Structures are given as structure tokens and as C-alpha cells.
Amino acid sequence: MNKHLLIPLFSFLLLMGFMNISLAQENTTTREFDFSSINSDSVPADPIEATEFYLSSVKQEQKDKAAAYFEGDYWLSLWNLLYLLGISWLLLATKLSAKMRQLSERLFKKRFLGDIGYIVQYIIITTILSFPLSLYQGFFREHQYGLSNQTFGTWISEEFTGLLISLVLMSLLISLLYVILRRVKKAWWIWGSGLMLFFLILAMLISPIVIAPLFNKYKPLDEGPVKKVILSMARSNGVPANNVYQFDASKQSKRISANVSGLLGTVRISLNDNLLNRCTPQEIKVVMAHEMGHYVLHHVYQILLVMALLIMAGFAFVNLAFAWFQRRFGTAWGITGIEDIVGLPLIFALLSIFFFIIAPVNNNLSRLTEQEADYFALNLSQEPDAFATIALKMVEYRKLEPGKFEEWLFYDHPSGRTRIYNSMHWKYEHNRIRELEIKKASDN
Ligand SMILES: [Zn+2]
């Protein structure tokens, strides 16, 4: 689903893959690219030269286009934050937020229902106010860069489905958070983090079986040699074979993707039809080996643990900052305290600031696990050249050759250049290992 719809709502949950499910999404497009001319026999042995060899096979104009799309995302994340802050300020300063609470109190006698009444108004108003930005990001911009397969009708209907899901889940989550705010008072941020973790686990658990099928059809892999290779790789590493699925992503976009989703009994590896239709069997093997790496190395649980700590830090920040705003603007905005739901826009604004600031922490943690999965994929697939070409194919949407600091700050996956270099280095060292073994054998 399109994550932009929910950004004004719970952007930090989305950062964690709350609705977007996949912890490990690999997106790439092959449109306009044909690497069949690359002869893997002519790849230089030296890792640095080999990296240059691959990088030079992409036209400069393609590199520029990818850079423009990717750098646009840096700015969009800032615009999204400012936009949300603007909406929050509007709701508070005009006292619209206070009026929304009055309305829901008049309609519902019980406090819990009154909170839900407020939350529903809040979600609908922020969705409408942020619609121009969602429309640009999710629809026009994707078409502008040739990444989308959706008509306006299918796009808007998916947005609507996403809105309904968020109305149900967010109403429940936020109203429970306010129960905690009223009951626990001072230690709310600790108990609140526990609630968020519980919801996160619940959402991850149900998303492959309840949420993802609302957007795509999932089925076991089609029979054929590709399936045999994938299942052999899976069995050789203890991944249950019935956890590998394919889905029809081509109805939404041209991107090739695969992911690991779910938790405990619902964990599954899924690859999309674009990947099956547009990549060589070697490349499919590499991508699937990477996803299996996430599974085998238990990245889902590692990331969940880190997220729990980050949420707690975020709530602690909200706890302090809210008090500061309360003292200065409480009367003007009609907020009586942090347990007053009129202050919800302020809580969202503060959380968004927090998660915007710590985004590089998230990116670095994510990039580290991605790199681990990359090495796992190289070891399992033994296909360094296919690894390099699949990294090249991401050029359309991920800038290929960023600066060092840029990669550190913004990249949640290693850049194309880093990935190609790592695979060429892997290949070089593995050739050496083989040569040394041969020498030893002939010495005997
Ligand atoms: Zn990954």
C-alpha cells in the first residue's frame, strides 16, 4: 500500500513497517535496461576495477534520473514533516481540535467512545488536508519517473482501503493510549511503549494474512526450475518451503520486489511477478537468497527490539516537550493536559520531529542488517555477477553512487556502488580461496 497516505497519522509506525509490512523490501525496475551485453567473462579480477566496469555500463543520463528521484525523497521527507507541523498548528491554533472534542463529547456519552469520535475526525481531516501532497507523492511523481502501473481510479481506491484500515487500527491504538495516559499518568510513556510494541507485533503478525491480501493476490510459487532452486536454497537453510509465495505487484508498479513479512507462525518470504518476469534465474536466486538471509538471521526480531527502544525514547521526548508547550500555549489551544485528547495533534507533531531527527539511526541499523543479508546471499547463491547486475537495476529509483556521508545519512540499504564493490570483493577472495585449495591439493 501507499505509505504516504498515513504519514500525517503515524509516520513513525510506518518507519517501522507497521502497515507497509516488509522489513526487507528490495525494489528495482528493469525497464529501459538491458545488461545482456555485459559479458561476465570480461569483468576485471580486481574488485575496484570490476566495480568501475559495472558502474560504467549505466548511461550517465540514467544515473542522473535516479539521483533526481532519490534526492527528491530527501526533500520530500522534510516537506512531509513541515506539512504535518503546519496541519497540527492549524488544528491547535484555530481551536478546531478543541471543537472536535466538544462535538464528539456531545455525540457520545462514554469517554472511550468520545475519544474514538475525536480520532476519526482527526484522521479524516488530516487525510483531506494532506491529500494534495499524497497525490503528488503517491501518484503524479511515480508516473513522472515511470514507476507506476496504476490508473488514478485504482490508486485512489487503494488509498481509500488504506484509510479504512487506519481508521480501525488507529482508533483502537490511540484510544487505548489515552486510557493509559489517564490511568498511569507519570509513567505513561513506559506503559505506552508497551502498548505500541504490542500493536506492532499484532500488526506484523496479521499483515501477511489480513492486510497484504487486501492489496495483492498471494499464492504459492509457480512450478518450474526457478521454484526448485528457491526451495532447495530454502531447505538447505532451514526456511520452511511452504513459506515462499509470489504476488501480483505488476498491477501497482513496475518495481521488482521481494520481502520477508510476518512474525512467528506467519513469517513468509514473498517475491513479486515483476521479479519473476524480468530477471534472469541467477538474479532471482540472488534476491531470494538475500530475503532468506533476513529470515535465517532473525532480522525481524532484532529490528522489533530496536524499535521498542526507539518508541520509548520518542515517548519520553514527547513527555518532556509536551509539558513545555502546555505551559506556553495550553490556554490558547484549549489543552488541559497531556491526557486531554485535544493535544493529539501536538503529540503527533512532536513524535514526527523526533523520528525525523533520529532517521539516520534507523537508516544505519537497517543498512547494517541489509549488508548482512547481502553477504548471506552471496554465500548461498554463489552468484556475485548476478548480484552486481541486480544492484545496477536499482538505478532507476535509488541513486547509484552517493557520497560517503550521504550514504551514511540517507540510505537504508547499501548503495549500488557499495553492493557491487562488496560482491566483486567477495568474488575476488573466493577465487583466491579456490586457488589456494588447488595449490594445496597439488602439493600433496
Ligand atoms: Zn533486504
Short mmCIF file of C-alpha atoms and ligand atoms in Angstrom, two decimals:
data_model
loop_
_atom_site.label_atom_id
_atom_site.label_comp_id
_atom_site.label_asym_id
_atom_site.label_seq_id
_atom_site.Cartn_x
_atom_site.Cartn_y
_atom_site.Cartn_z
CA MET A 1 0.00 0.00 0.00
CA ASN A 2 0.98 3.58 -0.38
CA LYS A 3 2.71 4.69 2.75
CA HIS A 4 2.28 8.38 2.08
CA LEU A 5 -1.39 8.34 2.96
CA LEU A 6 -0.66 7.57 6.56
CA ILE A 7 2.29 9.85 7.07
CA PRO A 8 0.24 12.51 8.80
CA LEU A 9 -1.14 9.86 11.09
CA PHE A 10 1.58 7.68 12.42
CA SER A 11 4.63 8.28 10.37
CA PHE A 12 6.90 6.64 12.89
CA LEU A 13 4.90 3.42 12.85
CA LEU A 14 5.33 3.35 9.12
CA LEU A 15 9.03 3.85 9.52
CA MET A 16 8.95 0.57 11.33
CA GLY A 17 6.99 -1.08 8.61
CA PHE A 18 3.74 -1.15 10.53
CA MET A 19 1.41 -1.12 7.54
CA ASN A 20 3.99 -1.45 4.87
CA ILE A 21 4.86 -4.85 6.30
CA SER A 22 8.13 -5.66 4.74
CA LEU A 23 11.24 -5.16 6.76
CA ALA A 24 13.27 -6.06 3.79
CA GLN A 25 11.93 -4.70 0.61
CA GLU A 26 14.09 -4.80 -2.45
CA ASN A 27 12.77 -2.58 -5.18
CA THR A 28 14.18 -2.23 -8.60
CA THR A 29 12.98 -1.70 -12.12
CA THR A 30 14.45 -3.17 -15.25
CA ARG A 31 12.58 -1.01 -17.71
CA GLU A 32 14.92 0.55 -20.27
CA PHE A 33 17.80 -1.60 -19.07
CA ASP A 34 19.41 -4.40 -20.88
CA PHE A 35 22.50 -5.83 -19.33
CA SER A 36 22.64 -8.83 -21.62
CA SER A 37 25.57 -7.10 -23.30
CA ILE A 38 27.60 -7.44 -20.10
CA ASN A 39 29.87 -10.39 -20.57
CA SER A 40 30.78 -11.71 -17.15
CA ASP A 41 33.99 -13.21 -18.60
CA SER A 42 35.26 -9.70 -19.33
CA VAL A 43 34.77 -8.43 -15.76
CA PRO A 44 38.22 -7.46 -14.39
CA ALA A 45 39.54 -9.54 -11.47
CA ASP A 46 40.45 -6.54 -9.32
CA PRO A 47 37.42 -5.57 -7.16
CA ILE A 48 37.82 -1.82 -7.70
CA GLU A 49 38.24 -2.18 -11.46
CA ALA A 50 35.34 -4.64 -11.58
CA THR A 51 33.12 -2.16 -9.73
CA GLU A 52 34.03 0.56 -12.24
CA PHE A 53 33.34 -1.88 -15.08
CA TYR A 54 29.79 -2.44 -13.88
CA LEU A 55 29.10 1.19 -12.94
CA SER A 56 30.25 2.38 -16.36
CA SER A 57 27.64 0.18 -18.06
CA VAL A 58 24.88 2.56 -16.94
CA LYS A 59 24.31 5.67 -19.02
CA GLN A 60 25.01 8.97 -17.30
CA GLU A 61 21.52 10.18 -18.09
CA GLN A 62 20.05 7.17 -16.23
CA LYS A 63 22.29 7.85 -13.24
CA ASP A 64 21.13 11.49 -13.20
CA LYS A 65 17.48 10.50 -13.32
CA ALA A 66 17.90 8.06 -10.42
CA ALA A 67 19.76 10.70 -8.43
CA ALA A 68 16.97 13.23 -9.06
CA TYR A 69 14.29 10.80 -7.88
CA PHE A 70 16.22 9.70 -4.83
CA GLU A 71 17.35 13.18 -3.79
CA GLY A 72 13.75 14.31 -4.22
CA ASP A 73 12.91 11.88 -1.43
CA TYR A 74 15.31 13.64 0.95
CA TRP A 75 13.38 16.84 0.41
CA LEU A 76 10.00 15.16 0.49
CA SER A 77 10.67 13.76 3.93
CA LEU A 78 11.37 17.32 5.08
CA TRP A 79 8.24 18.69 3.31
CA ASN A 80 6.16 15.91 4.88
CA LEU A 81 7.38 16.91 8.31
CA LEU A 82 6.74 20.63 7.73
CA TYR A 83 3.34 19.86 6.24
CA LEU A 84 2.35 17.81 9.28
CA LEU A 85 3.61 20.53 11.61
CA GLY A 86 1.53 23.06 9.65
CA ILE A 87 -1.62 20.93 9.93
CA SER A 88 -1.03 20.37 13.65
CA TRP A 89 -0.55 24.08 14.24
CA LEU A 90 -3.71 24.84 12.27
CA LEU A 91 -5.80 22.39 14.31
CA LEU A 92 -4.48 23.73 17.60
CA ALA A 93 -4.20 27.47 16.97
CA THR A 94 -7.68 27.76 15.43
CA LYS A 95 -9.02 25.69 18.35
CA LEU A 96 -10.52 23.32 15.77
CA SER A 97 -9.05 20.47 17.81
CA ALA A 98 -10.93 21.69 20.93
CA LYS A 99 -14.16 21.96 18.90
CA MET A 100 -13.67 18.41 17.59
CA ARG A 101 -13.55 17.14 21.17
CA GLN A 102 -16.70 19.12 22.11
CA LEU A 103 -18.54 17.63 19.14
CA SER A 104 -17.62 14.04 19.96
CA GLU A 105 -18.45 14.60 23.65
CA ARG A 106 -21.90 15.78 22.65
CA LEU A 107 -22.41 12.76 20.41
CA PHE A 108 -21.04 10.10 22.77
CA LYS A 109 -21.61 9.98 26.50
CA LYS A 110 -18.85 7.48 27.28
CA ARG A 111 -15.29 8.83 27.35
CA PHE A 112 -13.76 5.95 25.38
CA LEU A 113 -16.29 6.40 22.57
CA GLY A 114 -15.78 10.16 22.76
CA ASP A 115 -12.06 9.61 22.15
CA ILE A 116 -12.79 7.38 19.16
CA GLY A 117 -15.14 10.07 17.82
CA TYR A 118 -12.31 12.60 18.06
CA ILE A 119 -9.73 10.27 16.48
CA VAL A 120 -11.98 9.50 13.50
CA GLN A 121 -12.47 13.24 12.88
CA TYR A 122 -8.72 13.78 13.24
CA ILE A 123 -7.80 11.04 10.75
CA ILE A 124 -10.34 12.23 8.17
CA ILE A 125 -9.41 15.93 8.46
CA THR A 126 -5.64 15.29 8.26
CA THR A 127 -6.13 12.90 5.32
CA ILE A 128 -8.12 15.55 3.44
CA LEU A 129 -5.68 18.35 4.28
CA SER A 130 -2.66 16.29 3.25
CA PHE A 131 -4.31 14.92 0.11
CA PRO A 132 -2.51 17.28 -2.32
CA LEU A 133 0.85 16.09 -1.00
CA SER A 134 -0.21 12.41 -1.06
CA LEU A 135 -1.49 12.82 -4.61
CA TYR A 136 1.77 14.33 -5.79
CA GLN A 137 3.98 11.80 -4.00
CA GLY A 138 1.99 8.66 -4.47
CA PHE A 139 0.59 9.21 -7.95
CA PHE A 140 1.97 12.03 -10.12
CA ARG A 141 5.59 11.69 -9.08
CA GLU A 142 5.60 7.89 -9.54
CA HIS A 143 4.19 8.35 -13.05
CA GLN A 144 6.62 11.14 -13.80
CA TYR A 145 9.51 8.72 -13.17
CA GLY A 146 7.78 5.85 -14.96
CA LEU A 147 7.49 3.69 -11.86
CA SER A 148 3.73 3.26 -11.59
CA ASN A 149 1.31 0.96 -13.41
CA GLN A 150 -1.78 2.37 -11.72
CA THR A 151 -4.62 4.39 -13.15
CA PHE A 152 -5.97 7.18 -11.00
CA GLY A 153 -9.01 5.03 -10.17
CA THR A 154 -7.03 2.09 -8.84
CA TRP A 155 -4.67 4.39 -6.95
CA ILE A 156 -7.49 6.24 -5.19
CA SER A 157 -9.33 3.04 -4.31
CA GLU A 158 -6.18 1.66 -2.66
CA GLU A 159 -5.79 4.91 -0.75
CA PHE A 160 -9.35 4.51 0.43
CA THR A 161 -8.74 0.94 1.59
CA GLY A 162 -5.67 2.19 3.46
CA LEU A 163 -7.77 4.92 5.08
CA LEU A 164 -10.33 2.37 6.30
CA ILE A 165 -7.59 0.15 7.77
CA SER A 166 -6.02 3.09 9.55
CA LEU A 167 -9.40 4.24 10.88
CA VAL A 168 -9.92 0.86 12.53
CA LEU A 169 -6.39 0.25 13.83
CA MET A 170 -5.51 3.83 14.77
CA SER A 171 -8.80 4.46 16.59
CA LEU A 172 -8.19 1.42 18.71
CA LEU A 173 -4.50 2.11 19.31
CA ILE A 174 -4.82 5.82 20.12
CA SER A 175 -7.87 5.44 22.35
CA LEU A 176 -6.04 2.76 24.35
CA LEU A 177 -3.05 5.09 24.61
CA TYR A 178 -5.34 7.72 26.16
CA VAL A 179 -6.67 5.18 28.66
CA ILE A 180 -3.04 4.70 29.73
CA LEU A 181 -2.41 8.47 29.78
CA ARG A 182 -5.30 8.94 32.23
CA ARG A 183 -4.69 5.91 34.42
CA VAL A 184 -0.91 5.75 34.71
CA LYS A 185 -0.12 9.47 34.46
CA LYS A 186 3.66 9.96 35.08
CA ALA A 187 4.88 6.59 33.79
CA TRP A 188 2.56 6.68 30.75
CA TRP A 189 5.47 6.71 28.32
CA ILE A 190 6.73 3.34 29.59
CA TRP A 191 3.32 1.66 29.51
CA GLY A 192 2.51 3.47 26.26
CA SER A 193 5.65 1.99 24.67
CA GLY A 194 4.48 -1.44 25.78
CA LEU A 195 1.14 -0.84 24.09
CA MET A 196 2.86 0.29 20.88
CA LEU A 197 5.08 -2.78 20.89
CA PHE A 198 2.05 -4.99 21.38
CA PHE A 199 0.29 -3.33 18.42
CA LEU A 200 3.40 -3.52 16.30
CA ILE A 201 3.70 -7.26 16.96
CA LEU A 202 -0.02 -7.72 16.31
CA ALA A 203 0.17 -5.76 13.04
CA MET A 204 3.23 -7.69 11.86
CA LEU A 205 1.56 -10.95 12.79
CA ILE A 206 -1.67 -10.30 10.91
CA SER A 207 -0.39 -8.23 8.00
CA PRO A 208 0.57 -11.15 5.67
CA ILE A 209 -2.74 -12.89 6.21
CA VAL A 210 -5.17 -9.99 6.69
CA ILE A 211 -3.77 -6.72 5.31
CA ALA A 212 -1.49 -7.66 2.39
CA PRO A 213 -4.20 -9.77 0.62
CA LEU A 214 -6.43 -6.65 0.53
CA PHE A 215 -3.95 -5.14 -1.93
CA ASN A 216 -2.48 -8.13 -3.80
CA LYS A 217 -3.15 -11.77 -4.56
CA TYR A 218 -0.69 -14.14 -2.90
CA LYS A 219 -0.18 -17.73 -3.97
CA PRO A 220 2.47 -20.46 -3.75
CA LEU A 221 5.23 -20.16 -6.35
CA ASP A 222 4.52 -21.41 -9.88
CA GLU A 223 6.07 -24.79 -10.68
CA GLY A 224 9.31 -24.76 -12.65
CA PRO A 225 13.10 -24.81 -12.36
CA VAL A 226 13.15 -21.46 -10.55
CA LYS A 227 10.88 -22.81 -7.86
CA LYS A 228 13.08 -25.90 -7.47
CA VAL A 229 16.20 -23.77 -6.94
CA ILE A 230 14.47 -21.43 -4.49
CA LEU A 231 13.03 -24.29 -2.46
CA SER A 232 16.38 -26.08 -2.38
CA MET A 233 18.06 -22.93 -1.09
CA ALA A 234 15.27 -22.58 1.48
CA ARG A 235 15.51 -26.18 2.71
CA SER A 236 19.30 -26.03 2.90
CA ASN A 237 18.98 -23.18 5.42
CA GLY A 238 16.04 -24.32 7.47
CA VAL A 239 13.47 -21.99 5.89
CA PRO A 240 10.14 -23.88 5.69
CA ALA A 241 9.37 -24.31 1.99
CA ASN A 242 5.68 -23.56 2.41
CA ASN A 243 6.64 -20.03 3.45
CA VAL A 244 7.61 -18.91 -0.07
CA TYR A 245 4.94 -17.01 -2.04
CA GLN A 246 4.52 -14.94 -5.18
CA PHE A 247 2.21 -11.93 -5.63
CA ASP A 248 0.87 -9.75 -8.45
CA ALA A 249 2.66 -6.44 -7.78
CA SER A 250 2.60 -5.58 -11.51
CA LYS A 251 -0.92 -4.23 -11.03
CA GLN A 252 0.59 -1.40 -8.99
CA SER A 253 4.09 -0.77 -10.19
CA LYS A 254 6.95 -1.77 -12.43
CA ARG A 255 9.23 -2.37 -9.48
CA ILE A 256 10.78 -5.72 -8.87
CA SER A 257 10.47 -6.64 -5.25
CA ALA A 258 10.63 -9.36 -2.66
CA ASN A 259 10.20 -9.21 1.08
CA VAL A 260 10.07 -11.04 4.35
CA SER A 261 6.91 -10.36 6.32
CA GLY A 262 5.01 -11.69 9.28
CA LEU A 263 6.06 -12.90 12.67
CA LEU A 264 6.23 -16.24 14.46
CA GLY A 265 3.89 -18.62 12.60
CA THR A 266 3.05 -16.10 9.86
CA VAL A 267 6.59 -15.34 8.67
CA ARG A 268 6.85 -15.71 4.92
CA ILE A 269 9.08 -14.78 2.01
CA SER A 270 7.27 -13.27 -0.95
CA LEU A 271 8.53 -12.35 -4.39
CA ASN A 272 6.56 -10.44 -6.97
CA ASP A 273 5.66 -11.20 -10.55
CA ASN A 274 7.87 -8.37 -11.88
CA LEU A 275 10.86 -10.15 -10.41
CA LEU A 276 9.81 -13.48 -11.90
CA ASN A 277 9.13 -11.99 -15.34
CA ARG A 278 12.00 -9.57 -15.73
CA CYS A 279 15.08 -11.05 -14.14
CA THR A 280 17.43 -13.85 -15.06
CA PRO A 281 17.17 -17.04 -12.96
CA GLN A 282 20.56 -16.15 -11.43
CA GLU A 283 19.26 -12.75 -10.35
CA ILE A 284 16.10 -14.25 -8.86
CA LYS A 285 18.32 -16.66 -6.97
CA VAL A 286 20.35 -13.77 -5.54
CA VAL A 287 17.31 -11.76 -4.45
CA MET A 288 15.66 -14.75 -2.82
CA ALA A 289 18.90 -15.71 -1.06
CA HIS A 290 19.02 -12.15 0.31
CA GLU A 291 15.46 -12.39 1.66
CA MET A 292 16.23 -15.79 3.18
CA GLY A 293 19.18 -14.11 4.86
CA HIS A 294 16.79 -11.77 6.69
CA TYR A 295 14.76 -14.78 7.74
CA VAL A 296 17.63 -17.00 8.85
CA LEU A 297 19.45 -14.18 10.67
CA HIS A 298 16.26 -13.24 12.60
CA HIS A 299 16.36 -9.62 11.48
CA VAL A 300 12.64 -9.21 12.15
CA TYR A 301 13.18 -9.75 15.86
CA GLN A 302 16.32 -7.60 16.05
CA ILE A 303 14.53 -4.69 14.40
CA LEU A 304 11.50 -5.14 16.64
CA LEU A 305 13.70 -4.86 19.72
CA VAL A 306 15.41 -1.73 18.45
CA MET A 307 12.05 -0.20 17.54
CA ALA A 308 10.72 -0.83 21.04
CA LEU A 309 13.64 1.15 22.45
CA LEU A 310 13.22 3.96 19.92
CA ILE A 311 9.49 4.25 20.65
CA MET A 312 10.26 4.52 24.35
CA ALA A 313 12.80 7.28 23.67
CA GLY A 314 10.25 9.02 21.44
CA PHE A 315 7.55 8.91 24.11
CA ALA A 316 10.00 10.17 26.75
CA PHE A 317 10.75 13.10 24.43
CA VAL A 318 7.03 13.77 23.95
CA ASN A 319 6.53 13.65 27.71
CA LEU A 320 9.06 16.45 28.26
CA ALA A 321 8.27 18.59 25.23
CA PHE A 322 4.51 18.41 25.72
CA ALA A 323 4.84 19.90 29.20
CA TRP A 324 6.83 22.81 27.74
CA PHE A 325 4.16 23.55 25.10
CA GLN A 326 1.40 23.06 27.65
CA ARG A 327 2.83 25.82 29.84
CA ARG A 328 3.14 28.26 26.96
CA PHE A 329 0.17 27.51 24.73
CA GLY A 330 -2.14 25.32 26.84
CA THR A 331 -4.73 28.01 27.43
CA ALA A 332 -4.61 29.41 23.89
CA TRP A 333 -5.04 25.97 22.34
CA GLY A 334 -7.59 24.74 24.89
CA ILE A 335 -5.46 21.80 26.11
CA THR A 336 -5.92 20.92 29.80
CA GLY A 337 -3.08 18.37 29.97
CA ILE A 338 -1.35 15.55 28.14
CA GLU A 339 -4.29 13.24 28.93
CA ASP A 340 -6.61 15.65 27.07
CA ILE A 341 -7.23 14.35 23.55
CA VAL A 342 -7.29 17.95 22.22
CA GLY A 343 -3.48 17.66 22.41
CA LEU A 344 -3.29 14.72 19.97
CA PRO A 345 -2.04 16.93 17.09
CA LEU A 346 0.76 18.12 19.36
CA ILE A 347 1.72 14.53 20.26
CA PHE A 348 1.85 13.64 16.55
CA ALA A 349 3.88 16.74 15.74
CA LEU A 350 6.42 16.00 18.49
CA LEU A 351 6.75 12.34 17.53
CA SER A 352 7.28 13.29 13.91
CA ILE A 353 10.05 15.70 14.87
CA PHE A 354 11.69 13.01 17.00
CA PHE A 355 11.58 10.36 14.30
CA PHE A 356 12.74 12.83 11.67
CA ILE A 357 15.80 13.66 13.76
CA ILE A 358 16.69 10.04 14.51
CA ALA A 359 16.08 8.88 10.91
CA PRO A 360 19.86 8.40 10.37
CA VAL A 361 19.91 5.98 13.33
CA ASN A 362 17.14 3.98 11.69
CA ASN A 363 18.89 4.10 8.34
CA ASN A 364 22.17 2.87 9.76
CA LEU A 365 20.59 -0.02 11.63
CA SER A 366 18.65 -1.00 8.55
CA ARG A 367 21.70 -0.72 6.29
CA LEU A 368 23.72 -2.96 8.61
CA THR A 369 21.13 -5.75 8.51
CA GLU A 370 20.83 -5.31 4.73
CA GLN A 371 24.57 -5.74 4.37
CA GLU A 372 24.43 -8.89 6.47
CA ALA A 373 21.69 -10.26 4.22
CA ASP A 374 23.82 -9.33 1.19
CA TYR A 375 26.75 -11.41 2.40
CA PHE A 376 24.38 -14.24 3.25
CA ALA A 377 23.00 -14.02 -0.31
CA LEU A 378 26.49 -14.13 -1.85
CA ASN A 379 27.46 -17.15 0.23
CA LEU A 380 24.26 -19.02 -0.50
CA SER A 381 23.75 -18.16 -4.18
CA GLN A 382 27.45 -18.05 -5.20
CA GLU A 383 26.38 -15.57 -7.91
CA PRO A 384 28.47 -12.38 -7.45
CA ASP A 385 27.94 -11.17 -11.03
CA ALA A 386 24.16 -11.58 -10.87
CA PHE A 387 24.36 -9.74 -7.55
CA ALA A 388 26.14 -6.88 -9.33
CA THR A 389 23.61 -6.66 -12.18
CA ILE A 390 20.64 -6.69 -9.80
CA ALA A 391 22.29 -3.85 -7.85
CA LEU A 392 22.63 -1.97 -11.14
CA LYS A 393 18.97 -2.49 -11.93
CA MET A 394 18.02 -0.45 -8.90
CA VAL A 395 19.47 2.57 -10.65
CA GLU A 396 16.10 3.91 -11.68
CA TYR A 397 14.93 4.62 -8.19
CA ARG A 398 17.99 4.56 -5.96
CA LYS A 399 20.95 6.83 -6.58
CA LEU A 400 23.84 4.59 -7.64
CA GLU A 401 26.91 6.48 -6.46
CA PRO A 402 26.25 8.69 -3.41
CA GLY A 403 28.91 10.44 -1.36
CA LYS A 404 30.09 8.62 1.78
CA PHE A 405 28.29 10.93 4.21
CA GLU A 406 25.19 10.94 2.02
CA GLU A 407 25.03 7.14 2.14
CA TRP A 408 25.50 7.17 5.91
CA LEU A 409 22.73 9.74 6.41
CA PHE A 410 20.03 8.72 3.95
CA TYR A 411 20.48 5.12 2.81
CA ASP A 412 18.50 2.33 4.47
CA HIS A 413 20.08 -0.14 2.01
CA PRO A 414 23.69 -0.10 0.81
CA SER A 415 24.09 1.97 -2.36
CA GLY A 416 24.53 0.25 -5.72
CA ARG A 417 28.22 1.06 -5.73
CA THR A 418 28.78 -0.41 -2.25
CA ARG A 419 26.85 -3.55 -3.16
CA ILE A 420 28.73 -4.07 -6.40
CA TYR A 421 32.06 -3.50 -4.69
CA ASN A 422 31.16 -5.95 -1.91
CA SER A 423 30.13 -8.62 -4.39
CA MET A 424 33.26 -8.13 -6.51
CA HIS A 425 35.39 -8.27 -3.41
CA TRP A 426 33.59 -11.46 -2.34
CA LYS A 427 34.25 -12.94 -5.78
CA TYR A 428 37.94 -11.98 -5.69
CA GLU A 429 38.51 -13.53 -2.27
CA HIS A 430 36.55 -16.65 -3.13
CA ASN A 431 38.61 -17.18 -6.24
CA ARG A 432 41.71 -16.88 -4.08
CA ILE A 433 40.35 -19.45 -1.64
CA ARG A 434 39.76 -21.83 -4.53
CA GLU A 435 43.24 -21.23 -5.97
CA LEU A 436 44.90 -21.83 -2.62
CA GLU A 437 42.97 -25.04 -2.14
CA ILE A 438 44.05 -26.22 -5.57
CA LYS A 439 47.68 -25.48 -4.78
CA LYS A 440 47.45 -27.40 -1.55
CA ALA A 441 45.88 -30.36 -3.34
CA SER A 442 48.63 -30.42 -5.98
CA ASP A 443 51.36 -30.08 -3.29
CA ASN A 444 50.17 -33.31 -1.78
ZN ZN B 1 16.94 -6.72 2.41
#
